[in-house]
Amino acid sequence: MLNEGGSAQRRELGRELRRARLASQVTVKQLLSVMGWTDGMLHHLERGRRGTNPLDVARLLGACHSDLPTHARVHHLLQEPAADHVVRAHPALAPDDLAMLAAHEDIATTITIYSRLRIPDLVQTEDYARAVLAHLPDAARRVDLRMARQQRLLDRTPAPTVTVYLHEAALGRAALGSLGDDTIAHGQLLALAPRHDDHPWRIRLVPDIPEAPPWAWTLMPWSWTLMTFPEPIRTLTYSETPTATVFTEGDEHVYPPQLDLLDRIALSRTATTTRLRLLAEELHAPEPTTGATATPSTTPSPDRPEAP
């Protein structure tokens, strides 16, 4: 039965089946002949708009000559109970090839990211990504996946509206210094500060300032990403741990107060760009010699306009 809204789990399953088809040498015409389906049935299945049964899925994977890991992964999705909350494991700090992510980033109208302690995956430079993923045995492939994920969003037509609220704690020396190379940190800061306001992604810095209500950071103690879609698809949010990502569908009533707060206290795009460039300059500034008195910076902090 066709369901235009579908569900996050159905869209994830459809994405896995599409991956299996594209990885094979089987044409759509050949697959439809084997399955006895119309083109529309396959189209809707791969986009999560219709369900299926384990027998048809097994036949489809067999026709695509899929490997055992693909069979196991898809079988697990079929056996999973329907729920608004699902958890997906992945290598440490590397969720980029999750089918759940790809299926929804490809159709999202808006993507809003709030990050407290690190640069979000979608705005990392290649050098930054290489540094944070260096612990993985397949680090080079993981970096390529992250860069391809970013490019896929940039190439989308129509492009989604991407807004990144980045807490200043993610830009401190304690966070960036862990990279072990100031050149990487310097390049990342400049990459977050495009020279023109027509960049498709909006970066806004969230300062830890007295104007924020005292309850603000208890309301938002963790990082999250919120995706919205054309109706009737429900919102999808996710939060990452180092080795797993938690996805929640249909919690559109939870985040408006947080989005309103962020919009009120975050620096404008122009002020954010100015602040990021100042931080990049400070990162490359020479350390004062022992016994010398450091001269305070005379550069004023950027004002925070009322509107972004």
C-alpha positions as a Markdown table, in Angstrom:
| # | Residue | x | y | z |
|---|---|---|---|---|
| 1 | Met | 0.0 | 0.0 | 0.0 |
| 2 | Leu | 1.3 | 3.4 | -1.0 |
| 3 | Asn | 2.1 | 5.8 | 1.9 |
| 4 | Glu | 3.3 | 9.2 | 0.7 |
| 5 | Gly | 4.6 | 10.1 | 4.2 |
| 6 | Gly | 6.2 | 6.8 | 4.8 |
| 7 | Ser | 8.5 | 6.4 | 7.8 |
| 8 | Ala | 12.1 | 7.0 | 8.5 |
| 9 | Gln | 12.7 | 3.2 | 8.8 |
| 10 | Arg | 11.0 | 2.5 | 5.5 |
| 11 | Arg | 13.1 | 5.2 | 3.8 |
| 12 | Glu | 16.3 | 3.7 | 5.3 |
| 13 | Leu | 15.3 | 0.3 | 4.0 |
| 14 | Gly | 14.6 | 1.8 | 0.6 |
| 15 | Arg | 18.0 | 3.4 | 0.6 |
| 16 | Glu | 19.7 | 0.1 | 1.4 |
| 17 | Leu | 17.8 | -1.6 | -1.4 |
| 18 | Arg | 18.8 | 1.2 | -3.9 |
| 19 | Arg | 22.4 | 0.9 | -2.8 |
| 20 | Ala | 22.2 | -2.9 | -3.5 |
| 21 | Arg | 20.7 | -2.3 | -6.9 |
| 22 | Leu | 23.3 | 0.4 | -7.9 |
| 23 | Ala | 26.2 | -1.8 | -6.7 |
| 24 | Ser | 25.1 | -4.6 | -9.0 |
| 25 | Gln | 25.4 | -5.0 | -12.8 |
| 26 | Val | 21.6 | -5.6 | -13.1 |
| 27 | Thr | 19.6 | -3.1 | -15.0 |
| 28 | Val | 16.3 | -1.7 | -13.8 |
| 29 | Lys | 14.6 | -3.5 | -16.7 |
| 30 | Gln | 16.1 | -6.8 | -15.8 |
| 31 | Leu | 15.2 | -6.4 | -12.1 |
| 32 | Leu | 11.6 | -5.5 | -12.9 |
| 33 | Ser | 11.3 | -8.5 | -15.1 |
| 34 | Val | 12.6 | -10.9 | -12.4 |
| 35 | Met | 10.4 | -9.3 | -9.7 |
| 36 | Gly | 7.3 | -8.9 | -11.9 |
| 37 | Trp | 7.0 | -5.3 | -10.7 |
| 38 | Thr | 6.3 | -2.0 | -12.5 |
| 39 | Asp | 8.8 | 0.9 | -12.5 |
| 40 | Gly | 6.5 | 2.8 | -10.1 |
| 41 | Met | 6.6 | -0.1 | -7.5 |
| 42 | Leu | 10.4 | -0.1 | -7.4 |
| 43 | His | 10.5 | 3.7 | -7.3 |
| 44 | His | 8.2 | 3.9 | -4.3 |
| 45 | Leu | 9.9 | 1.1 | -2.5 |
| 46 | Glu | 13.3 | 2.7 | -2.8 |
| 47 | Arg | 11.9 | 6.0 | -1.5 |
| 48 | Gly | 10.1 | 4.4 | 1.5 |
| 49 | Arg | 6.6 | 5.1 | 0.2 |
| 50 | Arg | 5.5 | 1.5 | 0.2 |
| 51 | Gly | 6.2 | -1.6 | 2.3 |
| 52 | Thr | 7.2 | -5.0 | 1.2 |
| 53 | Asn | 7.7 | -8.5 | 2.6 |
| 54 | Pro | 10.9 | -10.5 | 3.5 |
| 55 | Leu | 10.4 | -12.9 | 0.5 |
| 56 | Asp | 10.4 | -10.0 | -2.1 |
| 57 | Val | 13.4 | -8.4 | -0.4 |
| 58 | Ala | 15.3 | -11.7 | -0.5 |
| 59 | Arg | 14.4 | -12.1 | -4.2 |
| 60 | Leu | 15.5 | -8.6 | -5.0 |
| 61 | Leu | 18.9 | -9.0 | -3.2 |
| 62 | Gly | 19.3 | -12.3 | -4.9 |
| 63 | Ala | 18.7 | -10.8 | -8.3 |
| 64 | Cys | 21.3 | -8.1 | -7.5 |
| 65 | His | 23.8 | -10.8 | -6.4 |
| 66 | Ser | 24.2 | -8.9 | -3.1 |
| 67 | Asp | 26.9 | -10.0 | -0.7 |
| 68 | Leu | 26.2 | -11.6 | 2.8 |
| 69 | Pro | 26.8 | -8.4 | 4.8 |
| 70 | Thr | 24.2 | -6.6 | 2.7 |
| 71 | His | 21.7 | -9.5 | 3.2 |
| 72 | Ala | 22.4 | -9.4 | 7.0 |
| 73 | Arg | 22.0 | -5.6 | 7.2 |
| 74 | Val | 18.8 | -5.5 | 5.3 |
| 75 | His | 17.4 | -8.5 | 7.2 |
| 76 | His | 18.1 | -6.7 | 10.4 |
| 77 | Leu | 16.1 | -3.7 | 9.2 |
| 78 | Leu | 13.2 | -5.9 | 8.2 |
| 79 | Gln | 13.1 | -7.5 | 11.6 |
| 80 | Glu | 13.3 | -4.2 | 13.5 |
| 81 | Pro | 10.0 | -3.2 | 15.2 |
| 82 | Ala | 8.5 | 0.1 | 14.0 |
| 83 | Ala | 9.4 | 2.9 | 16.3 |
| 84 | Asp | 9.9 | 6.7 | 16.5 |
| 85 | His | 13.4 | 6.2 | 18.0 |
| 86 | Val | 16.1 | 4.1 | 16.5 |
| 87 | Val | 19.8 | 3.8 | 17.2 |
| 88 | Arg | 22.4 | 3.1 | 14.5 |
| 89 | Ala | 26.0 | 2.0 | 15.4 |
| 90 | His | 29.0 | 3.2 | 13.4 |
| 91 | Pro | 32.8 | 3.5 | 13.7 |
| 92 | Ala | 33.9 | 6.1 | 16.2 |
| 93 | Leu | 33.0 | 9.6 | 15.0 |
| 94 | Ala | 32.2 | 8.3 | 11.5 |
| 95 | Pro | 28.4 | 8.1 | 10.8 |
| 96 | Asp | 28.7 | 9.3 | 7.2 |
| 97 | Asp | 27.7 | 6.1 | 5.3 |
| 98 | Leu | 24.6 | 5.4 | 7.5 |
| 99 | Ala | 21.7 | 4.8 | 5.1 |
| 100 | Met | 19.4 | 6.6 | 7.6 |
| 101 | Leu | 21.4 | 9.7 | 7.2 |
| 102 | Ala | 21.7 | 9.6 | 3.4 |
| 103 | Ala | 18.1 | 8.8 | 2.8 |
| 104 | His | 17.0 | 11.9 | 4.7 |
| 105 | Glu | 19.8 | 14.4 | 3.8 |
| 106 | Asp | 18.8 | 13.7 | 0.1 |
| 107 | Ile | 15.2 | 15.0 | 0.6 |
| 108 | Ala | 15.5 | 17.4 | 3.5 |
| 109 | Thr | 14.1 | 21.0 | 3.0 |
| 110 | Thr | 16.1 | 22.4 | 6.0 |
| 111 | Ile | 18.9 | 21.0 | 8.1 |
| 112 | Thr | 19.6 | 22.8 | 11.3 |
| 113 | Ile | 22.7 | 21.9 | 13.4 |
| 114 | Tyr | 23.6 | 22.9 | 16.9 |
| 115 | Ser | 27.1 | 21.8 | 18.0 |
| 116 | Arg | 28.6 | 22.5 | 21.4 |
| 117 | Leu | 32.0 | 20.9 | 21.4 |
| 118 | Arg | 33.3 | 20.1 | 17.9 |
| 119 | Ile | 33.0 | 21.2 | 14.3 |
| 120 | Pro | 30.0 | 19.4 | 12.7 |
| 121 | Asp | 30.8 | 16.8 | 10.0 |
| 122 | Leu | 29.0 | 18.7 | 7.3 |
| 123 | Val | 31.3 | 21.8 | 7.6 |
| 124 | Gln | 34.6 | 20.1 | 8.3 |
| 125 | Thr | 37.5 | 20.7 | 6.0 |
| 126 | Glu | 39.2 | 17.7 | 4.5 |
| 127 | Asp | 42.3 | 18.3 | 6.7 |
| 128 | Tyr | 40.2 | 18.6 | 9.8 |
| 129 | Ala | 38.3 | 15.5 | 8.9 |
| 130 | Arg | 41.5 | 13.6 | 8.3 |
| 131 | Ala | 42.8 | 14.6 | 11.7 |
| 132 | Val | 39.6 | 13.6 | 13.7 |
| 133 | Leu | 39.3 | 10.3 | 11.8 |
| 134 | Ala | 43.0 | 9.3 | 11.9 |
| 135 | His | 42.3 | 6.7 | 14.6 |
| 136 | Leu | 40.3 | 4.5 | 12.2 |
| 137 | Pro | 42.0 | 1.8 | 10.1 |
| 138 | Asp | 40.2 | 2.9 | 7.0 |
| 139 | Ala | 40.6 | 6.6 | 7.7 |
| 140 | Ala | 41.3 | 7.6 | 4.1 |
| 141 | Arg | 38.0 | 6.0 | 2.9 |
| 142 | Arg | 36.1 | 7.6 | 5.8 |
| 143 | Val | 37.4 | 11.1 | 4.9 |
| 144 | Asp | 36.4 | 10.5 | 1.2 |
| 145 | Leu | 32.9 | 9.5 | 2.4 |
| 146 | Arg | 32.6 | 12.7 | 4.5 |
| 147 | Met | 33.7 | 14.9 | 1.6 |
| 148 | Ala | 31.3 | 13.1 | -0.8 |
| 149 | Arg | 28.5 | 13.6 | 1.7 |
| 150 | Gln | 29.1 | 17.3 | 1.9 |
| 151 | Gln | 29.4 | 17.6 | -1.9 |
| 152 | Arg | 26.2 | 15.6 | -2.4 |
| 153 | Leu | 24.3 | 18.3 | -0.4 |
| 154 | Leu | 26.0 | 21.2 | -2.2 |
| 155 | Asp | 25.0 | 19.6 | -5.5 |
| 156 | Arg | 21.4 | 19.0 | -4.6 |
| 157 | Thr | 18.7 | 20.8 | -6.7 |
| 158 | Pro | 16.9 | 22.4 | -5.0 |
| 159 | Ala | 19.5 | 22.8 | -2.3 |
| 160 | Pro | 18.4 | 22.4 | 1.3 |
| 161 | Thr | 18.7 | 25.4 | 3.7 |
| 162 | Val | 21.5 | 24.5 | 6.1 |
| 163 | Thr | 22.0 | 26.5 | 9.2 |
| 164 | Val | 24.8 | 25.7 | 11.7 |
| 165 | Tyr | 24.7 | 27.1 | 15.2 |
| 166 | Leu | 28.3 | 26.6 | 16.5 |
| 167 | His | 29.0 | 27.2 | 20.1 |
| 168 | Glu | 32.3 | 29.0 | 20.7 |
| 169 | Ala | 33.5 | 26.2 | 23.0 |
| 170 | Ala | 34.1 | 24.2 | 19.8 |
| 171 | Leu | 36.5 | 26.8 | 18.6 |
| 172 | Gly | 38.7 | 27.2 | 21.7 |
| 173 | Arg | 42.3 | 26.2 | 21.9 |
| 174 | Ala | 41.2 | 23.2 | 24.1 |
| 175 | Ala | 39.1 | 21.9 | 21.2 |
| 176 | Leu | 41.2 | 22.9 | 18.2 |
| 177 | Gly | 44.5 | 22.3 | 19.9 |
| 178 | Ser | 43.7 | 18.6 | 20.1 |
| 179 | Leu | 44.3 | 18.4 | 16.4 |
| 180 | Gly | 48.0 | 18.8 | 17.0 |
| 181 | Asp | 48.5 | 21.3 | 14.1 |
| 182 | Asp | 47.5 | 25.0 | 14.2 |
| 183 | Thr | 47.6 | 25.1 | 10.4 |
| 184 | Ile | 44.6 | 22.6 | 10.3 |
| 185 | Ala | 42.7 | 24.7 | 12.9 |
| 186 | His | 43.5 | 27.9 | 11.0 |
| 187 | Gly | 42.2 | 26.5 | 7.8 |
| 188 | Gln | 39.1 | 25.2 | 9.4 |
| 189 | Leu | 38.3 | 28.6 | 11.0 |
| 190 | Leu | 38.7 | 30.4 | 7.7 |
| 191 | Ala | 36.6 | 27.8 | 5.9 |
| 192 | Leu | 33.7 | 28.6 | 8.3 |
| 193 | Ala | 34.0 | 32.3 | 7.4 |
| 194 | Pro | 33.1 | 32.6 | 3.7 |
| 195 | Arg | 34.0 | 35.9 | 2.1 |
| 196 | His | 30.5 | 36.4 | 0.7 |
| 197 | Asp | 27.0 | 36.1 | 2.2 |
| 198 | Asp | 25.8 | 34.1 | -0.7 |
| 199 | His | 27.3 | 30.9 | 0.6 |
| 200 | Pro | 24.5 | 28.3 | 0.7 |
| 201 | Trp | 25.1 | 27.3 | 4.3 |
| 202 | Arg | 24.6 | 29.7 | 7.2 |
| 203 | Ile | 27.2 | 29.6 | 10.0 |
| 204 | Arg | 26.3 | 31.4 | 13.2 |
| 205 | Leu | 28.5 | 31.5 | 16.2 |
| 206 | Val | 26.8 | 31.0 | 19.6 |
| 207 | Pro | 28.7 | 32.9 | 22.3 |
| 208 | Asp | 28.7 | 32.0 | 26.0 |
| 209 | Ile | 27.4 | 35.4 | 27.0 |
| 210 | Pro | 25.7 | 36.9 | 30.1 |
| 211 | Glu | 22.6 | 37.8 | 28.0 |
| 212 | Ala | 21.7 | 34.2 | 27.7 |
| 213 | Pro | 19.0 | 33.1 | 30.2 |
| 214 | Pro | 20.4 | 31.1 | 33.1 |
| 215 | Trp | 18.4 | 28.0 | 32.0 |
| 216 | Ala | 19.7 | 28.2 | 28.4 |
| 217 | Trp | 22.5 | 25.7 | 28.5 |
| 218 | Thr | 20.5 | 23.2 | 30.7 |
| 219 | Leu | 17.9 | 23.3 | 27.9 |
| 220 | Met | 20.6 | 22.4 | 25.3 |
| 221 | Pro | 23.3 | 20.4 | 27.0 |
| 222 | Trp | 24.0 | 18.3 | 23.9 |
| 223 | Ser | 24.5 | 18.7 | 20.2 |
| 224 | Trp | 21.7 | 17.8 | 17.7 |
| 225 | Thr | 20.6 | 18.1 | 14.1 |
| 226 | Leu | 17.0 | 18.7 | 13.0 |
| 227 | Met | 15.8 | 18.0 | 9.5 |
| 228 | Thr | 12.5 | 19.0 | 8.0 |
| 229 | Phe | 10.9 | 17.8 | 4.8 |
| 230 | Pro | 8.0 | 18.5 | 2.4 |
| 231 | Glu | 4.7 | 17.5 | 3.8 |
| 232 | Pro | 3.5 | 14.9 | 4.8 |
| 233 | Ile | 7.0 | 13.6 | 5.9 |
| 234 | Arg | 7.6 | 14.2 | 9.6 |
| 235 | Thr | 10.7 | 15.9 | 11.1 |
| 236 | Leu | 13.8 | 13.8 | 11.9 |
| 237 | Thr | 16.4 | 14.7 | 14.5 |
| 238 | Tyr | 19.5 | 13.0 | 15.5 |
| 239 | Ser | 22.2 | 13.2 | 18.2 |
| 240 | Glu | 25.6 | 11.5 | 18.1 |
| 241 | Thr | 27.6 | 9.6 | 20.6 |
| 242 | Pro | 31.1 | 8.6 | 19.6 |
| 243 | Thr | 30.0 | 5.2 | 18.3 |
| 244 | Ala | 26.2 | 5.5 | 17.7 |
| 245 | Thr | 23.6 | 8.0 | 16.4 |
| 246 | Val | 20.1 | 8.2 | 17.9 |
| 247 | Phe | 17.4 | 9.2 | 15.4 |
| 248 | Thr | 14.0 | 10.5 | 16.5 |
| 249 | Glu | 11.1 | 11.0 | 14.1 |
| 250 | Gly | 8.2 | 13.4 | 14.6 |
| 251 | Asp | 9.4 | 15.5 | 17.5 |
| 252 | Glu | 8.6 | 18.8 | 15.8 |
| 253 | His | 7.1 | 20.3 | 19.0 |
| 254 | Val | 10.3 | 19.8 | 21.0 |
| 255 | Tyr | 12.7 | 22.1 | 19.2 |
| 256 | Pro | 11.0 | 25.5 | 18.5 |
| 257 | Pro | 11.9 | 27.0 | 21.9 |
| 258 | Gln | 15.6 | 26.0 | 21.3 |
| 259 | Leu | 15.6 | 27.3 | 17.8 |
| 260 | Asp | 14.1 | 30.6 | 19.0 |
| 261 | Leu | 16.7 | 30.9 | 21.7 |
| 262 | Leu | 19.6 | 30.2 | 19.3 |
| 263 | Asp | 18.3 | 32.7 | 16.8 |
| 264 | Arg | 18.1 | 35.4 | 19.5 |
| 265 | Ile | 21.6 | 34.9 | 21.1 |
| 266 | Ala | 23.7 | 33.8 | 18.1 |
| 267 | Leu | 25.8 | 36.3 | 16.3 |
| 268 | Ser | 24.7 | 37.4 | 12.8 |
| 269 | Arg | 26.3 | 35.8 | 9.8 |
| 270 | Thr | 28.4 | 39.0 | 9.3 |
| 271 | Ala | 29.5 | 39.2 | 12.9 |
| 272 | Thr | 30.2 | 35.4 | 12.9 |
| 273 | Thr | 32.5 | 35.8 | 9.9 |
| 274 | Thr | 34.4 | 38.7 | 11.6 |
| 275 | Arg | 34.8 | 36.7 | 14.8 |
| 276 | Leu | 36.0 | 33.6 | 13.1 |
| 277 | Arg | 38.7 | 35.6 | 11.2 |
| 278 | Leu | 39.8 | 37.2 | 14.4 |
| 279 | Leu | 40.1 | 33.7 | 16.0 |
| 280 | Ala | 42.1 | 32.5 | 13.0 |
| 281 | Glu | 44.5 | 35.5 | 13.3 |
| 282 | Glu | 44.9 | 34.9 | 17.1 |
| 283 | Leu | 45.7 | 31.2 | 16.4 |
| 284 | His | 48.7 | 32.3 | 14.2 |
| 285 | Ala | 49.8 | 35.1 | 16.5 |
| 286 | Pro | 53.2 | 34.5 | 18.2 |
| 287 | Glu | 53.1 | 33.6 | 21.8 |
| 288 | Pro | 54.5 | 36.4 | 24.1 |
| 289 | Thr | 58.1 | 35.7 | 25.3 |
| 290 | Thr | 58.7 | 34.7 | 28.9 |
| 291 | Gly | 58.5 | 37.8 | 31.2 |
| 292 | Ala | 57.0 | 40.0 | 28.6 |
| 293 | Thr | 53.7 | 41.7 | 29.1 |
| 294 | Ala | 51.1 | 40.8 | 26.6 |
| 295 | Thr | 49.4 | 43.8 | 25.0 |
| 296 | Pro | 45.6 | 43.4 | 25.1 |
| 297 | Ser | 44.0 | 43.4 | 21.7 |
| 298 | Thr | 42.5 | 46.7 | 20.7 |
| 299 | Thr | 40.3 | 45.1 | 18.1 |
| 300 | Pro | 36.7 | 45.5 | 19.3 |
| 301 | Ser | 34.4 | 42.5 | 19.5 |
| 302 | Pro | 31.8 | 42.4 | 16.8 |
| 303 | Asp | 28.5 | 43.7 | 17.8 |
| 304 | Arg | 25.6 | 41.3 | 17.7 |
| 305 | Pro | 22.8 | 42.8 | 15.5 |
| 306 | Glu | 19.2 | 42.1 | 16.4 |
| 307 | Ala | 18.5 | 40.2 | 13.2 |
| 308 | Pro | 20.7 | 37.5 | 11.5 |
